[in-house]
Amino acid sequence: SAVISQKPSRDICQRGTSLTIQCQVDSQVTMMFWYRQQPGQSLTLIATANQGSEATYESGFVIDKFPISRPNLTFSTLTVSNMSPEDSSIYLCSVRPGSYEQYFGPGTRLTVT
Amino acid sequence: GESVGLHLPTLSVQEGDNSIINCAYSNSASDYFIWYKQESGKGPQFIIDIRSNMDKRQGQRVTVLLNKTVKHLSLQIAATQPGDSAVYFCAEGGSYIPTFGRGTSLIVHP
């Protein structure tokens, strides 16, 4: 298993600003993912962030809007840039330590005003 | 395209009853399925998984059934407790990045 922490747990931000979310894992993992979960909705994959390579973004998500860093095997950041109210959501970090099981962090609840 | 969907958005049960949450999938090549539980304000928590070479798998108070013929899986929770109240997601995984269904909200009444 893996224990994941995220910072901040929640934030309220002004339109046009940027927020960087941190994800820390208690063990070294290669595969890390960032998801978005809008209120009352399911999880949508933003990007896959494997250490040692550029992040791979899903359709509808671009690096300029959601830049990701993955400096080592236990840490990653996701930045939500130039925020608008439509970016209000829960952002979740997730890892896959093995072949199948996937674990999630507690999420960062973002509100953009 | 692939899709993973849930039949009912909300399920209300009485404490002590058994709960059954259903999920349909469309990719017949899927070889691995996972159930997650998400409590309010928390991230999804792994509950149980099943590989496509199995029809049934049991955990503590939970059982997952897989019917590959009709591409359907279910999560059964025995003796449902108030602490089971949460949103439950099925996900299609395996070598792919999991695709999550919409979620079913389980409400347990004392």
PDB file of C-alpha atoms in Angstrom:
ATOM      1  CA  SER A   1       0.000   0.000   0.000  1.00  0.00           C
ATOM      2  CA  ALA A   2       0.952   3.679  -0.018  1.00  0.00           C
ATOM      3  CA  VAL A   3       0.117   6.609   2.213  1.00  0.00           C
ATOM      4  CA  ILE A   4      -0.344   9.875   0.377  1.00  0.00           C
ATOM      5  CA  SER A   5      -0.579  13.382   1.763  1.00  0.00           C
ATOM      6  CA  GLN A   6      -1.554  16.531  -0.076  1.00  0.00           C
ATOM      7  CA  LYS A   7      -1.091  20.199   0.664  1.00  0.00           C
ATOM      8  CA  PRO A   8      -3.088  22.321   0.939  1.00  0.00           C
ATOM      9  CA  SER A   9      -6.176  20.389   1.954  1.00  0.00           C
ATOM     10  CA  ARG A  10      -8.328  23.235   0.736  1.00  0.00           C
ATOM     11  CA  ASP A  11      -7.985  26.760  -0.537  1.00  0.00           C
ATOM     12  CA  ILE A  12     -10.056  29.656  -1.774  1.00  0.00           C
ATOM     13  CA  CYS A  13      -8.376  31.552  -4.578  1.00  0.00           C
ATOM     14  CA  GLN A  14      -9.088  34.591  -6.668  1.00  0.00           C
ATOM     15  CA  ARG A  15      -9.721  34.392 -10.373  1.00  0.00           C
ATOM     16  CA  GLY A  16      -6.561  34.785 -12.440  1.00  0.00           C
ATOM     17  CA  THR A  17      -4.178  33.511  -9.779  1.00  0.00           C
ATOM     18  CA  SER A  18      -2.373  30.162  -9.629  1.00  0.00           C
ATOM     19  CA  LEU A  19      -2.223  27.464  -6.977  1.00  0.00           C
ATOM     20  CA  THR A  20       0.372  24.738  -6.595  1.00  0.00           C
ATOM     21  CA  ILE A  21      -0.735  21.508  -4.967  1.00  0.00           C
ATOM     22  CA  GLN A  22       1.832  19.215  -3.410  1.00  0.00           C
ATOM     23  CA  CYS A  23       1.660  15.438  -3.212  1.00  0.00           C
ATOM     24  CA  GLN A  24       3.926  13.416  -0.935  1.00  0.00           C
ATOM     25  CA  VAL A  25       4.062   9.613  -0.863  1.00  0.00           C
ATOM     26  CA  ASP A  26       5.537   7.522   1.940  1.00  0.00           C
ATOM     27  CA  SER A  27       7.318   5.177  -0.469  1.00  0.00           C
ATOM     28  CA  GLN A  28       9.000   5.380  -3.829  1.00  0.00           C
ATOM     29  CA  VAL A  29       6.609   4.911  -6.712  1.00  0.00           C
ATOM     30  CA  THR A  30       7.096   5.311 -10.409  1.00  0.00           C
ATOM     31  CA  MET A  31       3.542   5.814 -11.530  1.00  0.00           C
ATOM     32  CA  MET A  32       1.715   8.862 -10.206  1.00  0.00           C
ATOM     33  CA  PHE A  33      -1.498  10.416 -11.440  1.00  0.00           C
ATOM     34  CA  TRP A  34      -3.435  13.627 -10.970  1.00  0.00           C
ATOM     35  CA  TYR A  35      -7.236  13.581 -11.059  1.00  0.00           C
ATOM     36  CA  ARG A  36      -9.958  16.162 -10.871  1.00  0.00           C
ATOM     37  CA  GLN A  37     -13.289  15.520  -9.243  1.00  0.00           C
ATOM     38  CA  GLN A  38     -15.955  18.142  -9.695  1.00  0.00           C
ATOM     39  CA  PRO A  39     -18.739  18.343  -7.103  1.00  0.00           C
ATOM     40  CA  GLY A  40     -20.942  15.277  -7.199  1.00  0.00           C
ATOM     41  CA  GLN A  41     -19.045  13.815 -10.116  1.00  0.00           C
ATOM     42  CA  SER A  42     -16.676  10.986 -10.801  1.00  0.00           C
ATOM     43  CA  LEU A  43     -12.928  11.215 -11.195  1.00  0.00           C
ATOM     44  CA  THR A  44     -11.350  12.556 -14.361  1.00  0.00           C
ATOM     45  CA  LEU A  45      -7.709  11.901 -15.095  1.00  0.00           C
ATOM     46  CA  ILE A  46      -5.712  15.052 -15.766  1.00  0.00           C
ATOM     47  CA  ALA A  47      -2.291  13.581 -16.382  1.00  0.00           C
ATOM     48  CA  THR A  48       0.131  10.789 -15.651  1.00  0.00           C
ATOM     49  CA  ALA A  49       3.372  11.924 -14.027  1.00  0.00           C
ATOM     50  CA  ASN A  50       6.024   9.256 -14.074  1.00  0.00           C
ATOM     51  CA  GLN A  51       9.393  10.161 -12.653  1.00  0.00           C
ATOM     52  CA  GLY A  52      12.016  10.658 -15.308  1.00  0.00           C
ATOM     53  CA  SER A  53       9.684  11.628 -18.103  1.00  0.00           C
ATOM     54  CA  GLU A  54       7.418  14.452 -19.119  1.00  0.00           C
ATOM     55  CA  ALA A  55       3.879  14.292 -17.838  1.00  0.00           C
ATOM     56  CA  THR A  56       1.326  12.864 -20.215  1.00  0.00           C
ATOM     57  CA  TYR A  57      -1.901  14.870 -20.366  1.00  0.00           C
ATOM     58  CA  GLU A  58      -5.347  13.569 -21.137  1.00  0.00           C
ATOM     59  CA  SER A  59      -7.606  15.101 -23.733  1.00  0.00           C
ATOM     60  CA  GLY A  60      -8.883  18.452 -22.548  1.00  0.00           C
ATOM     61  CA  PHE A  61      -5.960  19.177 -20.270  1.00  0.00           C
ATOM     62  CA  VAL A  62      -2.835  21.068 -21.310  1.00  0.00           C
ATOM     63  CA  ILE A  63       0.528  21.687 -19.746  1.00  0.00           C
ATOM     64  CA  ASP A  64       0.200  25.466 -19.800  1.00  0.00           C
ATOM     65  CA  LYS A  65      -2.895  25.258 -17.631  1.00  0.00           C
ATOM     66  CA  PHE A  66      -1.826  22.350 -15.402  1.00  0.00           C
ATOM     67  CA  PRO A  67       1.973  22.208 -15.232  1.00  0.00           C
ATOM     68  CA  ILE A  68       3.270  19.224 -13.282  1.00  0.00           C
ATOM     69  CA  SER A  69       6.599  18.569 -11.652  1.00  0.00           C
ATOM     70  CA  ARG A  70       7.915  15.172 -10.596  1.00  0.00           C
ATOM     71  CA  PRO A  71      11.385  15.748  -9.160  1.00  0.00           C
ATOM     72  CA  ASN A  72      11.696  12.366  -7.443  1.00  0.00           C
ATOM     73  CA  LEU A  73       9.901   9.121  -6.716  1.00  0.00           C
ATOM     74  CA  THR A  74       8.031  10.379  -3.656  1.00  0.00           C
ATOM     75  CA  PHE A  75       6.873  13.861  -4.614  1.00  0.00           C
ATOM     76  CA  SER A  76       4.927  15.742  -7.258  1.00  0.00           C
ATOM     77  CA  THR A  77       3.225  19.085  -7.724  1.00  0.00           C
ATOM     78  CA  LEU A  78       0.282  20.150  -9.839  1.00  0.00           C
ATOM     79  CA  THR A  79      -0.244  23.833 -10.561  1.00  0.00           C
ATOM     80  CA  VAL A  80      -3.610  25.166 -11.570  1.00  0.00           C
ATOM     81  CA  SER A  81      -2.785  28.293 -13.543  1.00  0.00           C
ATOM     82  CA  ASN A  82      -4.787  31.406 -14.306  1.00  0.00           C
ATOM     83  CA  MET A  83      -7.728  30.036 -12.389  1.00  0.00           C
ATOM     84  CA  SER A  84     -11.369  30.613 -13.191  1.00  0.00           C
ATOM     85  CA  PRO A  85     -14.475  29.537 -11.258  1.00  0.00           C
ATOM     86  CA  GLU A  86     -14.721  26.515 -13.563  1.00  0.00           C
ATOM     87  CA  ASP A  87     -11.534  25.194 -11.966  1.00  0.00           C
ATOM     88  CA  SER A  88     -13.301  24.848  -8.639  1.00  0.00           C
ATOM     89  CA  SER A  89     -12.947  21.170  -7.896  1.00  0.00           C
ATOM     90  CA  ILE A  90     -11.221  18.546  -5.803  1.00  0.00           C
ATOM     91  CA  TYR A  91      -7.772  17.659  -7.081  1.00  0.00           C
ATOM     92  CA  LEU A  92      -6.495  14.208  -6.193  1.00  0.00           C
ATOM     93  CA  CYS A  93      -3.048  12.704  -6.346  1.00  0.00           C
ATOM     94  CA  SER A  94      -2.842   8.960  -6.903  1.00  0.00           C
ATOM     95  CA  VAL A  95      -0.113   6.341  -7.138  1.00  0.00           C
ATOM     96  CA  ARG A  96       0.227   2.795  -8.368  1.00  0.00           C
ATOM     97  CA  PRO A  97       2.952   1.034  -6.394  1.00  0.00           C
ATOM     98  CA  GLY A  98       2.518  -2.281  -8.164  1.00  0.00           C
ATOM     99  CA  SER A  99       0.866  -3.584 -11.257  1.00  0.00           C
ATOM    100  CA  TYR A 100      -2.737  -3.031 -10.348  1.00  0.00           C
ATOM    101  CA  GLU A 101      -3.758  -1.441  -7.072  1.00  0.00           C
ATOM    102  CA  GLN A 102      -4.037   2.326  -7.056  1.00  0.00           C
ATOM    103  CA  TYR A 103      -4.142   4.582  -4.008  1.00  0.00           C
ATOM    104  CA  PHE A 104      -5.403   8.106  -3.582  1.00  0.00           C
ATOM    105  CA  GLY A 105      -4.516  11.074  -1.487  1.00  0.00           C
ATOM    106  CA  PRO A 106      -7.139  12.942   0.564  1.00  0.00           C
ATOM    107  CA  GLY A 107      -7.568  15.570  -2.123  1.00  0.00           C
ATOM    108  CA  THR A 108      -7.272  19.339  -2.318  1.00  0.00           C
ATOM    109  CA  ARG A 109     -10.563  21.184  -2.373  1.00  0.00           C
ATOM    110  CA  LEU A 110     -10.197  24.305  -4.495  1.00  0.00           C
ATOM    111  CA  THR A 111     -12.717  27.115  -4.709  1.00  0.00           C
ATOM    112  CA  VAL A 112     -12.123  29.924  -7.177  1.00  0.00           C
ATOM    113  CA  THR A 113     -14.005  33.164  -6.654  1.00  0.00           C
TER     114      THR A 113
ATOM    115  CA  GLY B   1     -15.432   3.722 -26.608  1.00  0.00           C
ATOM    116  CA  GLU B   2     -14.945   2.281 -23.160  1.00  0.00           C
ATOM    117  CA  SER B   3     -17.334   3.212 -20.440  1.00  0.00           C
ATOM    118  CA  VAL B   4     -17.965   2.160 -16.917  1.00  0.00           C
ATOM    119  CA  GLY B   5     -21.316   3.093 -15.514  1.00  0.00           C
ATOM    120  CA  LEU B   6     -23.436   2.544 -12.474  1.00  0.00           C
ATOM    121  CA  HIS B   7     -27.122   1.737 -12.530  1.00  0.00           C
ATOM    122  CA  LEU B   8     -28.355   3.738  -9.562  1.00  0.00           C
ATOM    123  CA  PRO B   9     -27.054   7.053  -8.297  1.00  0.00           C
ATOM    124  CA  THR B  10     -28.399   6.586  -4.751  1.00  0.00           C
ATOM    125  CA  LEU B  11     -29.074   3.529  -2.643  1.00  0.00           C
ATOM    126  CA  SER B  12     -30.765   3.804   0.745  1.00  0.00           C
ATOM    127  CA  VAL B  13     -30.703   0.884   3.154  1.00  0.00           C
ATOM    128  CA  GLN B  14     -31.429   0.182   6.771  1.00  0.00           C
ATOM    129  CA  GLU B  15     -28.606  -0.592   9.130  1.00  0.00           C
ATOM    130  CA  GLY B  16     -28.062  -4.338   9.229  1.00  0.00           C
ATOM    131  CA  ASP B  17     -29.409  -4.966   5.759  1.00  0.00           C
ATOM    132  CA  ASN B  18     -27.272  -6.225   2.914  1.00  0.00           C
ATOM    133  CA  SER B  19     -26.417  -3.711   0.181  1.00  0.00           C
ATOM    134  CA  ILE B  20     -25.831  -4.439  -3.467  1.00  0.00           C
ATOM    135  CA  ILE B  21     -24.242  -1.860  -5.735  1.00  0.00           C
ATOM    136  CA  ASN B  22     -24.142  -2.609  -9.443  1.00  0.00           C
ATOM    137  CA  CYS B  23     -21.830  -1.578 -12.231  1.00  0.00           C
ATOM    138  CA  ALA B  24     -21.763  -2.187 -15.986  1.00  0.00           C
ATOM    139  CA  TYR B  25     -18.748  -2.003 -18.229  1.00  0.00           C
ATOM    140  CA  SER B  26     -18.471  -2.017 -21.988  1.00  0.00           C
ATOM    141  CA  ASN B  27     -14.912  -3.134 -22.755  1.00  0.00           C
ATOM    142  CA  SER B  28     -15.003  -6.909 -23.052  1.00  0.00           C
ATOM    143  CA  ALA B  29     -11.189  -6.965 -22.974  1.00  0.00           C
ATOM    144  CA  SER B  30     -11.061  -5.537 -19.461  1.00  0.00           C
ATOM    145  CA  ASP B  31      -9.155  -7.861 -17.167  1.00  0.00           C
ATOM    146  CA  TYR B  32      -9.268  -6.122 -13.820  1.00  0.00           C
ATOM    147  CA  PHE B  33     -11.878  -4.272 -11.814  1.00  0.00           C
ATOM    148  CA  ILE B  34     -11.728  -2.325  -8.601  1.00  0.00           C
ATOM    149  CA  TRP B  35     -14.246  -0.974  -6.147  1.00  0.00           C
ATOM    150  CA  TYR B  36     -13.503   2.221  -4.263  1.00  0.00           C
ATOM    151  CA  LYS B  37     -15.248   3.866  -1.351  1.00  0.00           C
ATOM    152  CA  GLN B  38     -15.165   7.628  -1.002  1.00  0.00           C
ATOM    153  CA  GLU B  39     -16.349   9.197   2.202  1.00  0.00           C
ATOM    154  CA  SER B  40     -17.236  12.836   2.316  1.00  0.00           C
ATOM    155  CA  GLY B  41     -14.144  15.041   2.230  1.00  0.00           C
ATOM    156  CA  LYS B  42     -11.764  12.180   1.573  1.00  0.00           C
ATOM    157  CA  GLY B  43     -10.062  10.550  -1.367  1.00  0.00           C
ATOM    158  CA  PRO B  44     -11.246   7.219  -2.792  1.00  0.00           C
ATOM    159  CA  GLN B  45     -10.252   4.224  -0.708  1.00  0.00           C
ATOM    160  CA  PHE B  46      -9.530   0.839  -2.258  1.00  0.00           C
ATOM    161  CA  ILE B  47     -12.048  -1.773  -1.090  1.00  0.00           C
ATOM    162  CA  ILE B  48     -11.643  -4.868  -3.186  1.00  0.00           C
ATOM    163  CA  ASP B  49     -10.582  -5.926  -6.638  1.00  0.00           C
ATOM    164  CA  ILE B  50     -11.204  -8.820  -8.956  1.00  0.00           C
ATOM    165  CA  ARG B  51      -9.437 -10.152 -12.010  1.00  0.00           C
ATOM    166  CA  SER B  52     -11.303 -11.367 -15.041  1.00  0.00           C
ATOM    167  CA  ASN B  53     -10.329 -14.987 -14.438  1.00  0.00           C
ATOM    168  CA  MET B  54     -12.514 -14.973 -11.322  1.00  0.00           C
ATOM    169  CA  ASP B  55     -16.283 -14.788 -10.836  1.00  0.00           C
ATOM    170  CA  LYS B  56     -16.307 -13.954  -7.179  1.00  0.00           C
ATOM    171  CA  ARG B  57     -14.028 -12.582  -4.543  1.00  0.00           C
ATOM    172  CA  GLN B  58     -14.735 -12.073  -0.873  1.00  0.00           C
ATOM    173  CA  GLY B  59     -13.303  -9.689   1.628  1.00  0.00           C
ATOM    174  CA  GLN B  60     -14.346  -8.625   5.066  1.00  0.00           C
ATOM    175  CA  ARG B  61     -18.127  -8.083   4.797  1.00  0.00           C
ATOM    176  CA  VAL B  62     -17.757  -7.353   1.090  1.00  0.00           C
ATOM    177  CA  THR B  63     -18.101  -9.568  -1.941  1.00  0.00           C
ATOM    178  CA  VAL B  64     -17.537  -8.647  -5.554  1.00  0.00           C
ATOM    179  CA  LEU B  65     -19.230 -10.636  -8.297  1.00  0.00           C
ATOM    180  CA  LEU B  66     -18.168 -10.482 -11.907  1.00  0.00           C
ATOM    181  CA  ASN B  67     -20.360 -11.618 -14.780  1.00  0.00           C
ATOM    182  CA  LYS B  68     -18.302 -11.380 -17.938  1.00  0.00           C
ATOM    183  CA  THR B  69     -21.139 -12.635 -20.113  1.00  0.00           C
ATOM    184  CA  VAL B  70     -23.204  -9.516 -19.508  1.00  0.00           C
ATOM    185  CA  LYS B  71     -20.241  -7.290 -18.546  1.00  0.00           C
ATOM    186  CA  HIS B  72     -21.540  -6.574 -15.105  1.00  0.00           C
ATOM    187  CA  LEU B  73     -20.068  -6.508 -11.654  1.00  0.00           C
ATOM    188  CA  SER B  74     -21.548  -5.907  -8.264  1.00  0.00           C
ATOM    189  CA  LEU B  75     -20.396  -5.066  -4.777  1.00  0.00           C
ATOM    190  CA  GLN B  76     -22.254  -6.700  -1.942  1.00  0.00           C
ATOM    191  CA  ILE B  77     -21.892  -5.341   1.572  1.00  0.00           C
ATOM    192  CA  ALA B  78     -23.155  -7.593   4.327  1.00  0.00           C
ATOM    193  CA  ALA B  79     -24.781  -6.203   7.470  1.00  0.00           C
ATOM    194  CA  THR B  80     -24.445  -2.619   6.309  1.00  0.00           C
ATOM    195  CA  GLN B  81     -23.352  -0.181   8.988  1.00  0.00           C
ATOM    196  CA  PRO B  82     -23.648   3.615   9.214  1.00  0.00           C
ATOM    197  CA  GLY B  83     -19.919   3.808   8.576  1.00  0.00           C
ATOM    198  CA  ASP B  84     -20.525   2.302   5.151  1.00  0.00           C
ATOM    199  CA  SER B  85     -22.311   5.469   4.058  1.00  0.00           C
ATOM    200  CA  ALA B  86     -20.232   6.832   1.200  1.00  0.00           C
ATOM    201  CA  VAL B  87     -20.034   7.043  -2.567  1.00  0.00           C
ATOM    202  CA  TYR B  88     -18.897   3.814  -4.186  1.00  0.00           C
ATOM    203  CA  PHE B  89     -17.102   3.778  -7.525  1.00  0.00           C
ATOM    204  CA  CYS B  90     -16.305   0.873  -9.729  1.00  0.00           C
ATOM    205  CA  ALA B  91     -13.280   1.219 -11.952  1.00  0.00           C
ATOM    206  CA  GLU B  92     -11.920  -0.727 -14.851  1.00  0.00           C
ATOM    207  CA  GLY B  93      -8.163  -1.103 -14.451  1.00  0.00           C
ATOM    208  CA  GLY B  94      -5.516  -3.637 -15.304  1.00  0.00           C
ATOM    209  CA  SER B  95      -2.869  -2.488 -17.667  1.00  0.00           C
ATOM    210  CA  TYR B  96      -4.903   0.573 -18.359  1.00  0.00           C
ATOM    211  CA  ILE B  97      -5.272   3.600 -16.175  1.00  0.00           C
ATOM    212  CA  PRO B  98      -8.520   3.042 -14.286  1.00  0.00           C
ATOM    213  CA  THR B  99     -11.671   4.430 -15.798  1.00  0.00           C
ATOM    214  CA  PHE B 100     -14.141   5.412 -13.102  1.00  0.00           C
ATOM    215  CA  GLY B 101     -17.882   5.085 -13.185  1.00  0.00           C
ATOM    216  CA  ARG B 102     -20.231   7.815 -12.035  1.00  0.00           C
ATOM    217  CA  GLY B 103     -20.592   6.552  -8.481  1.00  0.00           C
ATOM    218  CA  THR B 104     -23.417   5.332  -6.275  1.00  0.00           C
ATOM    219  CA  SER B 105     -24.181   7.107  -3.048  1.00  0.00           C
ATOM    220  CA  LEU B 106     -24.971   4.599  -0.307  1.00  0.00           C
ATOM    221  CA  ILE B 107     -27.036   5.982   2.543  1.00  0.00           C
ATOM    222  CA  VAL B 108     -27.406   3.829   5.629  1.00  0.00           C
ATOM    223  CA  HIS B 109     -30.272   4.648   7.939  1.00  0.00           C
ATOM    224  CA  PRO B 110     -29.892   3.701  11.609  1.00  0.00           C
TER     225      PRO B 110
END
